[in-house]
Amino acid sequence: QVHLVESGGGLVQAGGSLTLSCAASGLTFSGRAMGWFRQAPGKEREFVASVNWSGDTTFNADSVKGRFTISRDNAKNTVYLQMNSLKFEDTAVYYCAARELGYRTAQPLSLSYAYWGQGTQVTVSS
């Protein structure tokens, strides 16, 4: 059974930093791309960042370019989201997502992802 478990969320002041982690189990981690999405209250889930199977290609939403960095460690079955210069509007529940095995390219569409974590709350105080 596939499990994606996010951690690292919390409360941070605007301008601060957080690093989210997503530990994957029950799947062949290195054989697929991974992504991060977020959902703020009253809004639809939106793409944040994605990384290909090897970690050498990433794709970020315009709203986080230059501030957020996605990376992965295939030896640890973990994907990370380093978030710097956080803004109030970054407040959301952040979700980790995995594509199906063999789908190795980074993608921004949520429909491209087959597995989802439960999410971790990030709250940025202004």
Short mmCIF file of N, CA and C in Angstrom, two decimals:
data_model
loop_
_atom_site.label_atom_id
_atom_site.label_comp_id
_atom_site.label_asym_id
_atom_site.label_seq_id
_atom_site.Cartn_x
_atom_site.Cartn_y
_atom_site.Cartn_z
N GLN A 1 0.85 -1.19 0.00
CA GLN A 1 0.00 0.00 0.00
C GLN A 1 0.89 1.24 0.00
N VAL A 2 0.52 2.20 -0.84
CA VAL A 2 1.30 3.42 -0.96
C VAL A 2 0.98 4.37 0.18
N HIS A 3 2.04 4.92 0.76
CA HIS A 3 1.89 5.94 1.79
C HIS A 3 2.82 7.09 1.47
N LEU A 4 2.25 8.30 1.52
CA LEU A 4 3.02 9.53 1.41
C LEU A 4 2.74 10.33 2.67
N VAL A 5 3.78 10.59 3.44
CA VAL A 5 3.60 11.26 4.72
C VAL A 5 4.39 12.56 4.73
N GLU A 6 3.67 13.67 4.78
CA GLU A 6 4.31 14.99 4.83
C GLU A 6 4.63 15.38 6.26
N SER A 7 5.68 16.17 6.40
CA SER A 7 6.05 16.71 7.70
C SER A 7 6.78 18.02 7.49
N GLY A 8 6.94 18.78 8.58
CA GLY A 8 7.71 20.01 8.52
C GLY A 8 6.88 21.28 8.47
N GLY A 9 5.57 21.14 8.40
CA GLY A 9 4.73 22.33 8.40
C GLY A 9 4.71 22.99 9.77
N GLY A 10 4.11 24.18 9.81
CA GLY A 10 4.01 24.89 11.07
C GLY A 10 3.70 26.35 10.87
N LEU A 11 3.91 27.10 11.93
CA LEU A 11 3.66 28.54 11.93
C LEU A 11 4.98 29.28 11.79
N VAL A 12 5.04 30.22 10.87
CA VAL A 12 6.27 30.97 10.64
C VAL A 12 5.90 32.41 10.29
N GLN A 13 6.77 33.32 10.63
CA GLN A 13 6.54 34.73 10.30
C GLN A 13 6.85 34.98 8.83
N ALA A 14 6.22 35.98 8.28
CA ALA A 14 6.52 36.37 6.91
C ALA A 14 8.01 36.68 6.77
N GLY A 15 8.57 36.20 5.68
CA GLY A 15 10.00 36.35 5.45
C GLY A 15 10.82 35.18 5.95
N GLY A 16 10.20 34.30 6.70
CA GLY A 16 10.89 33.15 7.25
C GLY A 16 10.96 31.98 6.28
N SER A 17 11.47 30.87 6.79
CA SER A 17 11.69 29.68 5.97
C SER A 17 11.15 28.42 6.65
N LEU A 18 10.78 27.47 5.84
CA LEU A 18 10.40 26.14 6.31
C LEU A 18 10.85 25.13 5.26
N THR A 19 11.11 23.92 5.72
CA THR A 19 11.39 22.84 4.80
C THR A 19 10.40 21.71 5.04
N LEU A 20 9.64 21.38 4.03
CA LEU A 20 8.71 20.27 4.10
C LEU A 20 9.39 19.00 3.58
N SER A 21 9.02 17.89 4.18
CA SER A 21 9.50 16.58 3.74
C SER A 21 8.30 15.69 3.44
N CYS A 22 8.50 14.79 2.52
CA CYS A 22 7.47 13.80 2.20
C CYS A 22 8.15 12.44 2.09
N ALA A 23 7.85 11.58 3.03
CA ALA A 23 8.43 10.24 3.04
C ALA A 23 7.48 9.27 2.35
N ALA A 24 7.99 8.57 1.35
CA ALA A 24 7.17 7.65 0.57
C ALA A 24 7.48 6.20 0.92
N SER A 25 6.46 5.38 0.94
CA SER A 25 6.64 3.96 1.17
C SER A 25 5.61 3.19 0.35
N GLY A 26 5.91 1.91 0.11
CA GLY A 26 4.98 1.08 -0.64
C GLY A 26 5.00 1.29 -2.14
N LEU A 27 6.04 1.96 -2.63
CA LEU A 27 6.14 2.20 -4.06
C LEU A 27 7.61 2.25 -4.48
N THR A 28 7.84 2.13 -5.79
CA THR A 28 9.19 2.28 -6.34
C THR A 28 9.42 3.77 -6.54
N PHE A 29 10.07 4.38 -5.57
CA PHE A 29 10.15 5.84 -5.51
C PHE A 29 10.91 6.42 -6.70
N SER A 30 12.02 5.83 -7.05
CA SER A 30 12.88 6.42 -8.07
C SER A 30 12.33 6.31 -9.48
N GLY A 31 11.26 5.56 -9.64
CA GLY A 31 10.73 5.35 -10.97
C GLY A 31 9.65 6.32 -11.40
N ARG A 32 9.52 7.42 -10.68
CA ARG A 32 8.39 8.32 -10.97
C ARG A 32 8.73 9.74 -10.54
N ALA A 33 8.02 10.68 -11.16
CA ALA A 33 8.14 12.07 -10.75
C ALA A 33 7.29 12.32 -9.50
N MET A 34 7.65 13.39 -8.79
CA MET A 34 6.95 13.77 -7.57
C MET A 34 6.56 15.24 -7.65
N GLY A 35 5.57 15.61 -6.86
CA GLY A 35 5.14 17.01 -6.88
C GLY A 35 4.63 17.48 -5.54
N TRP A 36 4.57 18.79 -5.41
CA TRP A 36 3.95 19.44 -4.25
C TRP A 36 2.81 20.33 -4.75
N PHE A 37 1.70 20.27 -4.05
CA PHE A 37 0.56 21.12 -4.31
C PHE A 37 0.12 21.76 -3.00
N ARG A 38 -0.73 22.75 -3.09
CA ARG A 38 -1.25 23.37 -1.88
C ARG A 38 -2.69 23.82 -2.08
N GLN A 39 -3.38 23.93 -0.96
CA GLN A 39 -4.77 24.38 -1.00
C GLN A 39 -5.02 25.31 0.17
N ALA A 40 -5.37 26.54 -0.16
CA ALA A 40 -5.70 27.53 0.85
C ALA A 40 -7.21 27.47 1.12
N PRO A 41 -7.63 27.96 2.28
CA PRO A 41 -9.06 27.94 2.61
C PRO A 41 -9.90 28.65 1.55
N GLY A 42 -10.93 27.98 1.09
CA GLY A 42 -11.83 28.58 0.11
C GLY A 42 -11.30 28.60 -1.31
N LYS A 43 -10.14 28.00 -1.53
CA LYS A 43 -9.54 28.00 -2.87
C LYS A 43 -9.32 26.57 -3.36
N GLU A 44 -9.13 26.45 -4.67
CA GLU A 44 -8.85 25.15 -5.24
C GLU A 44 -7.39 24.78 -5.01
N ARG A 45 -7.14 23.47 -5.06
CA ARG A 45 -5.77 23.01 -4.94
C ARG A 45 -4.96 23.51 -6.13
N GLU A 46 -3.74 23.96 -5.86
CA GLU A 46 -2.90 24.50 -6.93
C GLU A 46 -1.51 23.89 -6.91
N PHE A 47 -0.92 23.86 -8.07
CA PHE A 47 0.42 23.32 -8.24
C PHE A 47 1.46 24.24 -7.60
N VAL A 48 2.45 23.64 -6.97
CA VAL A 48 3.56 24.40 -6.39
C VAL A 48 4.88 24.07 -7.11
N ALA A 49 5.23 22.80 -7.13
CA ALA A 49 6.51 22.41 -7.74
C ALA A 49 6.51 20.92 -8.04
N SER A 50 7.33 20.54 -9.01
CA SER A 50 7.48 19.12 -9.30
C SER A 50 8.93 18.83 -9.68
N VAL A 51 9.30 17.56 -9.55
CA VAL A 51 10.67 17.13 -9.84
C VAL A 51 10.60 15.81 -10.59
N ASN A 52 11.50 15.64 -11.55
CA ASN A 52 11.48 14.40 -12.32
C ASN A 52 12.09 13.26 -11.51
N TRP A 53 12.15 12.10 -12.08
CA TRP A 53 12.53 10.91 -11.34
C TRP A 53 13.95 10.97 -10.79
N SER A 54 14.84 11.64 -11.48
CA SER A 54 16.25 11.67 -11.07
C SER A 54 16.59 12.90 -10.24
N GLY A 55 15.72 13.89 -10.26
CA GLY A 55 15.99 15.10 -9.48
C GLY A 55 16.71 16.20 -10.23
N ASP A 56 17.02 15.98 -11.52
CA ASP A 56 17.79 16.98 -12.24
C ASP A 56 16.93 17.94 -13.05
N THR A 57 15.63 17.74 -13.01
CA THR A 57 14.71 18.65 -13.69
C THR A 57 13.57 19.00 -12.75
N THR A 58 13.36 20.29 -12.55
CA THR A 58 12.28 20.75 -11.69
C THR A 58 11.43 21.76 -12.43
N PHE A 59 10.25 21.97 -11.90
CA PHE A 59 9.28 22.86 -12.52
C PHE A 59 8.51 23.52 -11.39
N ASN A 60 8.54 24.85 -11.33
CA ASN A 60 7.90 25.59 -10.24
C ASN A 60 6.77 26.47 -10.77
N ALA A 61 5.78 26.68 -9.93
CA ALA A 61 4.74 27.65 -10.25
C ALA A 61 5.35 29.05 -10.22
N ASP A 62 4.80 29.94 -11.02
CA ASP A 62 5.33 31.31 -11.07
C ASP A 62 5.29 31.98 -9.71
N SER A 63 4.28 31.65 -8.92
CA SER A 63 4.09 32.31 -7.63
C SER A 63 5.19 31.97 -6.63
N VAL A 64 5.94 30.92 -6.88
CA VAL A 64 6.99 30.50 -5.91
C VAL A 64 8.38 30.50 -6.51
N LYS A 65 8.51 30.87 -7.77
CA LYS A 65 9.83 30.88 -8.41
C LYS A 65 10.78 31.81 -7.69
N GLY A 66 11.98 31.33 -7.47
CA GLY A 66 12.98 32.11 -6.78
C GLY A 66 12.88 32.03 -5.26
N ARG A 67 11.82 31.42 -4.75
CA ARG A 67 11.63 31.31 -3.30
C ARG A 67 11.59 29.86 -2.82
N PHE A 68 10.98 28.99 -3.60
CA PHE A 68 10.81 27.58 -3.22
C PHE A 68 11.71 26.70 -4.09
N THR A 69 12.22 25.64 -3.48
CA THR A 69 13.05 24.68 -4.21
C THR A 69 12.60 23.27 -3.88
N ILE A 70 12.30 22.50 -4.90
CA ILE A 70 11.95 21.10 -4.70
C ILE A 70 13.18 20.25 -4.98
N SER A 71 13.33 19.19 -4.19
CA SER A 71 14.44 18.26 -4.41
C SER A 71 14.01 16.89 -3.91
N ARG A 72 14.83 15.90 -4.21
CA ARG A 72 14.50 14.55 -3.78
C ARG A 72 15.76 13.77 -3.46
N ASP A 73 15.60 12.78 -2.60
CA ASP A 73 16.67 11.87 -2.25
C ASP A 73 16.13 10.47 -2.48
N ASN A 74 16.51 9.86 -3.59
CA ASN A 74 15.96 8.55 -3.93
C ASN A 74 16.45 7.46 -2.98
N ALA A 75 17.59 7.67 -2.36
CA ALA A 75 18.08 6.69 -1.39
C ALA A 75 17.23 6.68 -0.13
N LYS A 76 16.58 7.80 0.15
CA LYS A 76 15.74 7.92 1.35
C LYS A 76 14.25 7.91 1.04
N ASN A 77 13.91 7.74 -0.25
CA ASN A 77 12.49 7.76 -0.65
C ASN A 77 11.78 9.01 -0.14
N THR A 78 12.44 10.14 -0.28
CA THR A 78 11.91 11.37 0.29
C THR A 78 12.03 12.52 -0.72
N VAL A 79 10.99 13.34 -0.76
CA VAL A 79 11.01 14.56 -1.56
C VAL A 79 10.86 15.74 -0.59
N TYR A 80 11.53 16.83 -0.92
CA TYR A 80 11.58 18.00 -0.05
C TYR A 80 11.04 19.24 -0.76
N LEU A 81 10.59 20.19 0.05
CA LEU A 81 10.24 21.50 -0.48
C LEU A 81 10.83 22.54 0.46
N GLN A 82 11.90 23.16 0.01
CA GLN A 82 12.51 24.24 0.78
C GLN A 82 11.79 25.53 0.43
N MET A 83 11.25 26.19 1.45
CA MET A 83 10.46 27.40 1.23
C MET A 83 11.13 28.57 1.94
N ASN A 84 11.55 29.54 1.18
CA ASN A 84 12.19 30.74 1.72
C ASN A 84 11.34 31.97 1.42
N SER A 85 11.62 33.04 2.13
CA SER A 85 10.92 34.31 1.92
C SER A 85 9.41 34.10 1.89
N LEU A 86 8.92 33.39 2.88
CA LEU A 86 7.50 33.05 2.91
C LEU A 86 6.63 34.28 3.04
N LYS A 87 5.48 34.22 2.38
CA LYS A 87 4.52 35.31 2.38
C LYS A 87 3.22 34.82 3.00
N PHE A 88 2.41 35.78 3.44
CA PHE A 88 1.13 35.44 4.03
C PHE A 88 0.31 34.57 3.07
N GLU A 89 0.39 34.88 1.79
CA GLU A 89 -0.41 34.16 0.80
C GLU A 89 0.10 32.74 0.53
N ASP A 90 1.19 32.35 1.13
CA ASP A 90 1.67 30.97 1.04
C ASP A 90 0.96 30.07 2.05
N THR A 91 0.16 30.67 2.92
CA THR A 91 -0.58 29.89 3.91
C THR A 91 -1.52 28.92 3.22
N ALA A 92 -1.38 27.64 3.56
CA ALA A 92 -2.18 26.60 2.90
C ALA A 92 -1.83 25.25 3.52
N VAL A 93 -2.63 24.25 3.15
CA VAL A 93 -2.24 22.88 3.41
C VAL A 93 -1.43 22.42 2.20
N TYR A 94 -0.25 21.87 2.47
CA TYR A 94 0.65 21.45 1.41
C TYR A 94 0.59 19.92 1.28
N TYR A 95 0.42 19.48 0.05
CA TYR A 95 0.29 18.05 -0.24
C TYR A 95 1.42 17.56 -1.13
N CYS A 96 1.90 16.40 -0.80
CA CYS A 96 2.87 15.69 -1.62
C CYS A 96 2.10 14.75 -2.55
N ALA A 97 2.61 14.58 -3.77
CA ALA A 97 1.93 13.71 -4.72
C ALA A 97 2.95 12.93 -5.54
N ALA A 98 2.55 11.73 -5.93
CA ALA A 98 3.42 10.85 -6.73
C ALA A 98 2.71 10.43 -8.01
N ARG A 99 3.48 10.41 -9.10
CA ARG A 99 2.92 9.92 -10.35
C ARG A 99 2.97 8.39 -10.36
N GLU A 100 2.31 7.80 -11.30
CA GLU A 100 2.37 6.35 -11.46
C GLU A 100 3.77 5.92 -11.88
N LEU A 101 4.10 4.69 -11.55
CA LEU A 101 5.40 4.13 -11.91
C LEU A 101 5.62 4.24 -13.42
N GLY A 102 6.81 4.75 -13.78
CA GLY A 102 7.16 4.90 -15.18
C GLY A 102 6.92 6.29 -15.72
N TYR A 103 6.13 7.07 -15.02
CA TYR A 103 5.86 8.45 -15.43
C TYR A 103 6.90 9.34 -14.75
N ARG A 104 7.97 9.60 -15.46
CA ARG A 104 9.16 10.16 -14.83
C ARG A 104 9.32 11.67 -14.98
N THR A 105 8.51 12.27 -15.82
CA THR A 105 8.69 13.70 -16.05
C THR A 105 7.89 14.54 -15.07
N ALA A 106 8.44 15.69 -14.72
CA ALA A 106 7.75 16.61 -13.83
C ALA A 106 6.55 17.22 -14.55
N GLN A 107 5.43 17.29 -13.83
CA GLN A 107 4.19 17.79 -14.43
C GLN A 107 3.47 18.71 -13.46
N PRO A 108 2.82 19.77 -13.96
CA PRO A 108 2.12 20.69 -13.08
C PRO A 108 0.65 20.35 -12.84
N LEU A 109 0.09 19.42 -13.60
CA LEU A 109 -1.33 19.14 -13.48
C LEU A 109 -1.59 18.10 -12.40
N SER A 110 -2.55 18.38 -11.54
CA SER A 110 -2.85 17.46 -10.44
C SER A 110 -3.37 16.13 -10.98
N LEU A 111 -4.02 16.13 -12.12
CA LEU A 111 -4.53 14.90 -12.70
C LEU A 111 -3.41 13.95 -13.12
N SER A 112 -2.20 14.45 -13.21
CA SER A 112 -1.05 13.62 -13.58
C SER A 112 -0.54 12.77 -12.43
N TYR A 113 -1.07 13.00 -11.24
CA TYR A 113 -0.58 12.34 -10.03
C TYR A 113 -1.60 11.32 -9.52
N ALA A 114 -1.07 10.15 -9.15
CA ALA A 114 -1.94 9.05 -8.76
C ALA A 114 -2.09 8.89 -7.26
N TYR A 115 -1.09 9.36 -6.52
CA TYR A 115 -1.08 9.14 -5.07
C TYR A 115 -0.84 10.47 -4.36
N TRP A 116 -1.53 10.61 -3.23
CA TRP A 116 -1.49 11.86 -2.48
C TRP A 116 -1.30 11.60 -0.99
N GLY A 117 -0.58 12.52 -0.36
CA GLY A 117 -0.48 12.47 1.09
C GLY A 117 -1.65 13.17 1.75
N GLN A 118 -1.62 13.18 3.08
CA GLN A 118 -2.72 13.79 3.84
C GLN A 118 -2.55 15.30 4.00
N GLY A 119 -1.37 15.78 3.77
CA GLY A 119 -1.13 17.21 3.83
C GLY A 119 -0.53 17.66 5.15
N THR A 120 0.15 18.79 5.09
CA THR A 120 0.70 19.42 6.28
C THR A 120 0.40 20.91 6.21
N GLN A 121 -0.01 21.48 7.32
CA GLN A 121 -0.43 22.88 7.36
C GLN A 121 0.78 23.80 7.46
N VAL A 122 0.79 24.81 6.62
CA VAL A 122 1.78 25.88 6.69
C VAL A 122 1.01 27.19 6.89
N THR A 123 1.34 27.87 7.96
CA THR A 123 0.69 29.13 8.27
C THR A 123 1.74 30.22 8.38
N VAL A 124 1.58 31.27 7.58
CA VAL A 124 2.53 32.37 7.58
C VAL A 124 1.83 33.59 8.17
N SER A 125 2.38 34.09 9.24
CA SER A 125 1.80 35.26 9.89
C SER A 125 2.40 36.53 9.29
N SER A 126 1.55 37.50 9.09
CA SER A 126 2.01 38.76 8.46
C SER A 126 2.46 39.76 9.50
#
